[in-house]
Amino acid sequence: MIKSVMWSRAARRRSGIGETWPDARTRILDAAEELFAGGGYDATATAEIAKRADVPKGLVFHYFPRKIDVLVTLVGERTGIDDMGDEPVEEVPADPAGALARLARRVPLRASPAMRRILFREADTHGSVRERLRHLNAEIIRRASFVLELTLPGGRGDAARLEAAAATFAAVLLYQESLCLLTGHHIDPEMVADLIVRALA
């Protein structure tokens, strides 16, 4: 009798029935992250996600009715794109390069290497991923423009140049994330900030 009860509990665990919500859901997302990063979203079947997560396929659909919902959830929950908040950046007058470098260190693209591969690979074909990167780009430009306005003497009088400089800064930061994944080469944001400020001088 005891053996039967123990088997029944084990069977329920294998089937996902009675499993706690975070455990099964997290395992599904972990499996999807690994598979999407390895072979890509389109090449990954829902059945593969279920197998890798060791859950029934029906449980995947319970949490994520469509496969695209898995990708959207991964991008929404496992990238730090919205984590900048409203906390102000420390601006030091007459030190625009230092202020930009500090901003670069606070850029919230905090994601695992697998999630970074997913972001830059899937942005071409999936609007939700593209929108997250667009949001990050716009936020970096907005904050970089603000920093330059506050720290450059007479900066407010040349909005077009500041906007171009801020957009260049954002492009380099995002590009280096992608480049680093491919080549391992990291662009020093402090050097980029210095070059941009010198060009504005």
mmCIF file of C-alpha atoms in Angstrom:
data_model
loop_
_atom_site.group_PDB
_atom_site.id
_atom_site.type_symbol
_atom_site.label_atom_id
_atom_site.label_comp_id
_atom_site.label_asym_id
_atom_site.label_seq_id
_atom_site.Cartn_x
_atom_site.Cartn_y
_atom_site.Cartn_z
ATOM 1 C CA MET A 1 0.000 0.000 0.000
ATOM 2 C CA ILE A 2 2.772 2.401 0.944
ATOM 3 C CA LYS A 3 4.631 1.468 -2.246
ATOM 4 C CA SER A 4 1.497 2.179 -4.290
ATOM 5 C CA VAL A 5 1.076 5.605 -2.703
ATOM 6 C CA MET A 6 4.740 6.414 -3.306
ATOM 7 C CA TRP A 7 4.428 5.335 -6.949
ATOM 8 C CA SER A 8 1.318 7.440 -7.323
ATOM 9 C CA ARG A 9 3.108 10.552 -6.063
ATOM 10 C CA ALA A 10 6.062 9.880 -8.341
ATOM 11 C CA ALA A 11 3.718 9.416 -11.285
ATOM 12 C CA ARG A 12 2.008 12.696 -10.491
ATOM 13 C CA ARG A 13 5.385 14.432 -10.401
ATOM 14 C CA ARG A 14 6.324 12.970 -13.784
ATOM 15 C CA SER A 15 2.986 13.972 -15.275
ATOM 16 C CA GLY A 16 3.153 17.475 -13.853
ATOM 17 C CA ILE A 17 -0.100 17.033 -11.929
ATOM 18 C CA GLY A 18 0.099 18.645 -8.534
ATOM 19 C CA GLU A 19 3.458 20.171 -9.367
ATOM 20 C CA THR A 20 3.962 23.633 -7.949
ATOM 21 C CA TRP A 21 3.399 26.411 -10.497
ATOM 22 C CA PRO A 22 6.857 28.024 -10.396
ATOM 23 C CA ASP A 23 8.689 24.705 -10.714
ATOM 24 C CA ALA A 24 7.000 23.439 -13.892
ATOM 25 C CA ARG A 25 6.760 26.876 -15.495
ATOM 26 C CA THR A 26 10.405 27.672 -14.757
ATOM 27 C CA ARG A 27 11.566 24.331 -16.159
ATOM 28 C CA ILE A 28 9.604 25.005 -19.348
ATOM 29 C CA LEU A 29 11.180 28.441 -19.718
ATOM 30 C CA ASP A 30 14.654 27.076 -18.939
ATOM 31 C CA ALA A 31 14.231 24.412 -21.610
ATOM 32 C CA ALA A 32 12.900 26.901 -24.156
ATOM 33 C CA GLU A 33 15.744 29.312 -23.483
ATOM 34 C CA GLU A 34 18.304 26.595 -24.105
ATOM 35 C CA LEU A 35 16.591 25.307 -27.244
ATOM 36 C CA PHE A 36 15.808 28.706 -28.778
ATOM 37 C CA ALA A 37 19.391 29.844 -28.202
ATOM 38 C CA GLY A 38 20.771 26.668 -29.745
ATOM 39 C CA GLY A 39 18.623 26.052 -32.809
ATOM 40 C CA GLY A 40 16.380 29.082 -33.000
ATOM 41 C CA TYR A 41 12.713 29.628 -32.240
ATOM 42 C CA ASP A 42 11.333 28.435 -35.580
ATOM 43 C CA ALA A 43 13.352 25.218 -35.532
ATOM 44 C CA THR A 44 12.184 24.277 -32.026
ATOM 45 C CA ALA A 45 8.971 22.277 -31.636
ATOM 46 C CA THR A 46 6.805 22.550 -28.552
ATOM 47 C CA ALA A 47 7.267 18.810 -28.047
ATOM 48 C CA GLU A 48 11.028 19.376 -27.772
ATOM 49 C CA ILE A 49 10.474 21.982 -25.076
ATOM 50 C CA ALA A 50 8.251 19.592 -23.141
ATOM 51 C CA LYS A 51 10.772 16.771 -23.466
ATOM 52 C CA ARG A 52 13.693 18.942 -22.347
ATOM 53 C CA ALA A 53 11.641 20.290 -19.417
ATOM 54 C CA ASP A 54 10.482 16.750 -18.530
ATOM 55 C CA VAL A 55 6.816 17.751 -18.521
ATOM 56 C CA PRO A 56 3.833 16.638 -20.597
ATOM 57 C CA LYS A 57 3.252 18.666 -23.764
ATOM 58 C CA GLY A 58 -0.190 19.605 -22.453
ATOM 59 C CA LEU A 59 1.385 21.316 -19.464
ATOM 60 C CA VAL A 60 3.394 23.571 -21.785
ATOM 61 C CA PHE A 61 0.134 24.625 -23.441
ATOM 62 C CA HIS A 62 -1.441 25.107 -20.013
ATOM 63 C CA TYR A 63 1.065 27.837 -19.193
ATOM 64 C CA PHE A 64 1.694 29.034 -22.755
ATOM 65 C CA PRO A 65 -1.262 28.515 -25.129
ATOM 66 C CA ARG A 66 0.913 29.278 -28.182
ATOM 67 C CA LYS A 67 4.606 28.702 -28.756
ATOM 68 C CA ILE A 68 5.087 32.420 -29.387
ATOM 69 C CA ASP A 69 3.881 33.029 -25.814
ATOM 70 C CA VAL A 70 6.958 31.164 -24.573
ATOM 71 C CA LEU A 71 9.250 33.488 -26.545
ATOM 72 C CA VAL A 72 7.384 36.611 -25.441
ATOM 73 C CA THR A 73 7.569 35.507 -21.804
ATOM 74 C CA LEU A 74 11.281 34.729 -22.036
ATOM 75 C CA VAL A 75 12.060 38.131 -23.526
ATOM 76 C CA GLY A 76 9.794 39.897 -21.055
ATOM 77 C CA GLU A 77 11.033 38.151 -17.922
ATOM 78 C CA ARG A 78 14.656 37.263 -18.651
ATOM 79 C CA THR A 79 16.000 40.459 -20.123
ATOM 80 C CA GLY A 80 16.538 43.541 -18.003
ATOM 81 C CA ILE A 81 15.393 45.993 -20.640
ATOM 82 C CA ASP A 82 12.870 47.732 -18.371
ATOM 83 C CA ASP A 83 15.065 47.782 -15.264
ATOM 84 C CA MET A 84 16.552 51.278 -15.589
ATOM 85 C CA GLY A 85 13.664 52.851 -13.740
ATOM 86 C CA ASP A 86 13.652 56.568 -12.973
ATOM 87 C CA GLU A 87 16.786 56.602 -10.875
ATOM 88 C CA PRO A 88 18.834 59.617 -12.048
ATOM 89 C CA VAL A 89 22.267 59.267 -13.568
ATOM 90 C CA GLU A 90 24.980 61.192 -11.784
ATOM 91 C CA GLU A 91 25.976 64.068 -14.046
ATOM 92 C CA VAL A 92 29.193 65.961 -13.466
ATOM 93 C CA PRO A 93 29.449 69.313 -15.270
ATOM 94 C CA ALA A 94 32.419 69.437 -17.634
ATOM 95 C CA ASP A 95 32.784 65.635 -17.500
ATOM 96 C CA PRO A 96 30.412 64.464 -20.253
ATOM 97 C CA ALA A 97 32.590 61.454 -21.147
ATOM 98 C CA GLY A 98 32.566 60.249 -17.547
ATOM 99 C CA ALA A 99 28.803 60.719 -17.330
ATOM 100 C CA LEU A 100 28.252 58.742 -20.547
ATOM 101 C CA ALA A 101 30.537 55.969 -19.314
ATOM 102 C CA ARG A 102 28.549 55.739 -16.069
ATOM 103 C CA LEU A 103 25.362 55.535 -18.111
ATOM 104 C CA ALA A 104 26.859 52.710 -20.190
ATOM 105 C CA ARG A 105 27.594 50.713 -17.047
ATOM 106 C CA ARG A 106 23.923 51.027 -16.058
ATOM 107 C CA VAL A 107 22.460 49.926 -19.385
ATOM 108 C CA PRO A 108 20.073 47.165 -18.351
ATOM 109 C CA LEU A 109 20.787 44.505 -20.941
ATOM 110 C CA ARG A 110 21.375 42.009 -18.152
ATOM 111 C CA ALA A 111 20.647 38.660 -19.714
ATOM 112 C CA SER A 112 22.271 35.282 -19.925
ATOM 113 C CA PRO A 113 24.415 34.542 -22.995
ATOM 114 C CA ALA A 114 21.575 32.340 -24.245
ATOM 115 C CA MET A 115 19.027 35.156 -23.889
ATOM 116 C CA ARG A 116 21.334 37.555 -25.712
ATOM 117 C CA ARG A 117 21.560 35.127 -28.611
ATOM 118 C CA ILE A 118 17.782 34.882 -28.647
ATOM 119 C CA LEU A 119 17.336 38.661 -28.579
ATOM 120 C CA PHE A 120 19.611 39.412 -31.479
ATOM 121 C CA ARG A 121 18.650 36.348 -33.523
ATOM 122 C CA GLU A 122 14.875 36.643 -33.193
ATOM 123 C CA ALA A 123 14.581 40.436 -33.506
ATOM 124 C CA ASP A 124 14.549 40.115 -37.306
ATOM 125 C CA THR A 125 11.440 37.952 -37.420
ATOM 126 C CA HIS A 126 9.477 38.517 -34.203
ATOM 127 C CA GLY A 127 7.915 41.861 -33.423
ATOM 128 C CA SER A 128 7.842 41.427 -29.652
ATOM 129 C CA VAL A 129 11.604 40.871 -29.523
ATOM 130 C CA ARG A 130 12.246 43.743 -31.913
ATOM 131 C CA GLU A 131 10.075 46.008 -29.770
ATOM 132 C CA ARG A 132 12.114 45.225 -26.654
ATOM 133 C CA LEU A 133 15.343 46.168 -28.415
ATOM 134 C CA ARG A 134 13.693 49.287 -29.840
ATOM 135 C CA HIS A 135 12.601 50.272 -26.345
ATOM 136 C CA LEU A 136 16.109 49.816 -24.991
ATOM 137 C CA ASN A 137 17.613 51.827 -27.839
ATOM 138 C CA ALA A 138 15.154 54.695 -27.309
ATOM 139 C CA GLU A 139 15.806 54.704 -23.562
ATOM 140 C CA ILE A 140 19.582 54.860 -24.005
ATOM 141 C CA ILE A 141 19.245 57.710 -26.526
ATOM 142 C CA ARG A 142 16.928 59.647 -24.217
ATOM 143 C CA ARG A 143 19.220 59.320 -21.235
ATOM 144 C CA ALA A 144 22.419 59.961 -23.196
ATOM 145 C CA SER A 145 20.897 63.135 -24.667
ATOM 146 C CA PHE A 146 19.925 64.270 -21.192
ATOM 147 C CA VAL A 147 23.412 63.587 -19.841
ATOM 148 C CA LEU A 148 25.080 65.493 -22.680
ATOM 149 C CA GLU A 149 22.736 68.450 -22.284
ATOM 150 C CA LEU A 150 23.618 68.716 -18.603
ATOM 151 C CA THR A 151 27.355 68.204 -18.872
ATOM 152 C CA LEU A 152 28.402 69.913 -22.103
ATOM 153 C CA PRO A 153 28.812 73.685 -21.977
ATOM 154 C CA GLY A 154 26.167 75.119 -24.302
ATOM 155 C CA GLY A 155 24.873 71.649 -25.055
ATOM 156 C CA ARG A 156 21.219 72.647 -25.024
ATOM 157 C CA GLY A 157 21.763 74.918 -28.004
ATOM 158 C CA ASP A 158 22.705 72.093 -30.379
ATOM 159 C CA ALA A 159 19.933 69.537 -29.992
ATOM 160 C CA ALA A 160 20.440 67.909 -33.400
ATOM 161 C CA ARG A 161 24.119 67.125 -32.787
ATOM 162 C CA LEU A 162 23.409 65.887 -29.283
ATOM 163 C CA GLU A 163 20.669 63.616 -30.612
ATOM 164 C CA ALA A 164 23.037 62.208 -33.249
ATOM 165 C CA ALA A 165 25.753 61.677 -30.633
ATOM 166 C CA ALA A 166 23.323 59.958 -28.275
ATOM 167 C CA ALA A 167 22.025 57.726 -31.088
ATOM 168 C CA THR A 168 25.600 56.797 -32.026
ATOM 169 C CA PHE A 169 26.356 55.958 -28.404
ATOM 170 C CA ALA A 170 23.249 53.744 -28.175
ATOM 171 C CA ALA A 171 24.064 52.007 -31.466
ATOM 172 C CA VAL A 172 27.594 51.180 -30.321
ATOM 173 C CA LEU A 173 26.387 49.796 -26.993
ATOM 174 C CA LEU A 174 23.816 47.545 -28.636
ATOM 175 C CA TYR A 175 26.126 46.502 -31.451
ATOM 176 C CA GLN A 176 28.895 45.567 -29.066
ATOM 177 C CA GLU A 177 26.477 43.247 -27.244
ATOM 178 C CA SER A 178 25.910 41.384 -30.497
ATOM 179 C CA LEU A 179 29.556 41.586 -31.584
ATOM 180 C CA CYS A 180 30.790 40.225 -28.259
ATOM 181 C CA LEU A 181 28.592 37.150 -28.683
ATOM 182 C CA LEU A 182 30.053 36.452 -32.122
ATOM 183 C CA THR A 183 33.717 37.324 -31.619
ATOM 184 C CA GLY A 184 34.331 37.728 -27.898
ATOM 185 C CA HIS A 185 35.559 41.271 -28.583
ATOM 186 C CA HIS A 186 34.299 43.844 -26.114
ATOM 187 C CA ILE A 187 34.175 47.570 -26.911
ATOM 188 C CA ASP A 188 35.178 49.736 -23.961
ATOM 189 C CA PRO A 189 32.256 52.151 -23.370
ATOM 190 C CA GLU A 190 34.565 54.671 -21.720
ATOM 191 C CA MET A 191 36.626 54.948 -24.896
ATOM 192 C CA VAL A 192 33.466 55.267 -26.980
ATOM 193 C CA ALA A 193 32.180 57.998 -24.678
ATOM 194 C CA ASP A 194 35.489 59.860 -24.936
ATOM 195 C CA LEU A 195 35.497 59.670 -28.744
ATOM 196 C CA ILE A 196 31.911 60.964 -28.951
ATOM 197 C CA VAL A 197 32.570 63.876 -26.618
ATOM 198 C CA ARG A 198 35.743 64.799 -28.504
ATOM 199 C CA ALA A 199 33.739 64.860 -31.737
ATOM 200 C CA LEU A 200 31.229 67.229 -30.133
ATOM 201 C CA ALA A 201 33.906 69.596 -28.817
#
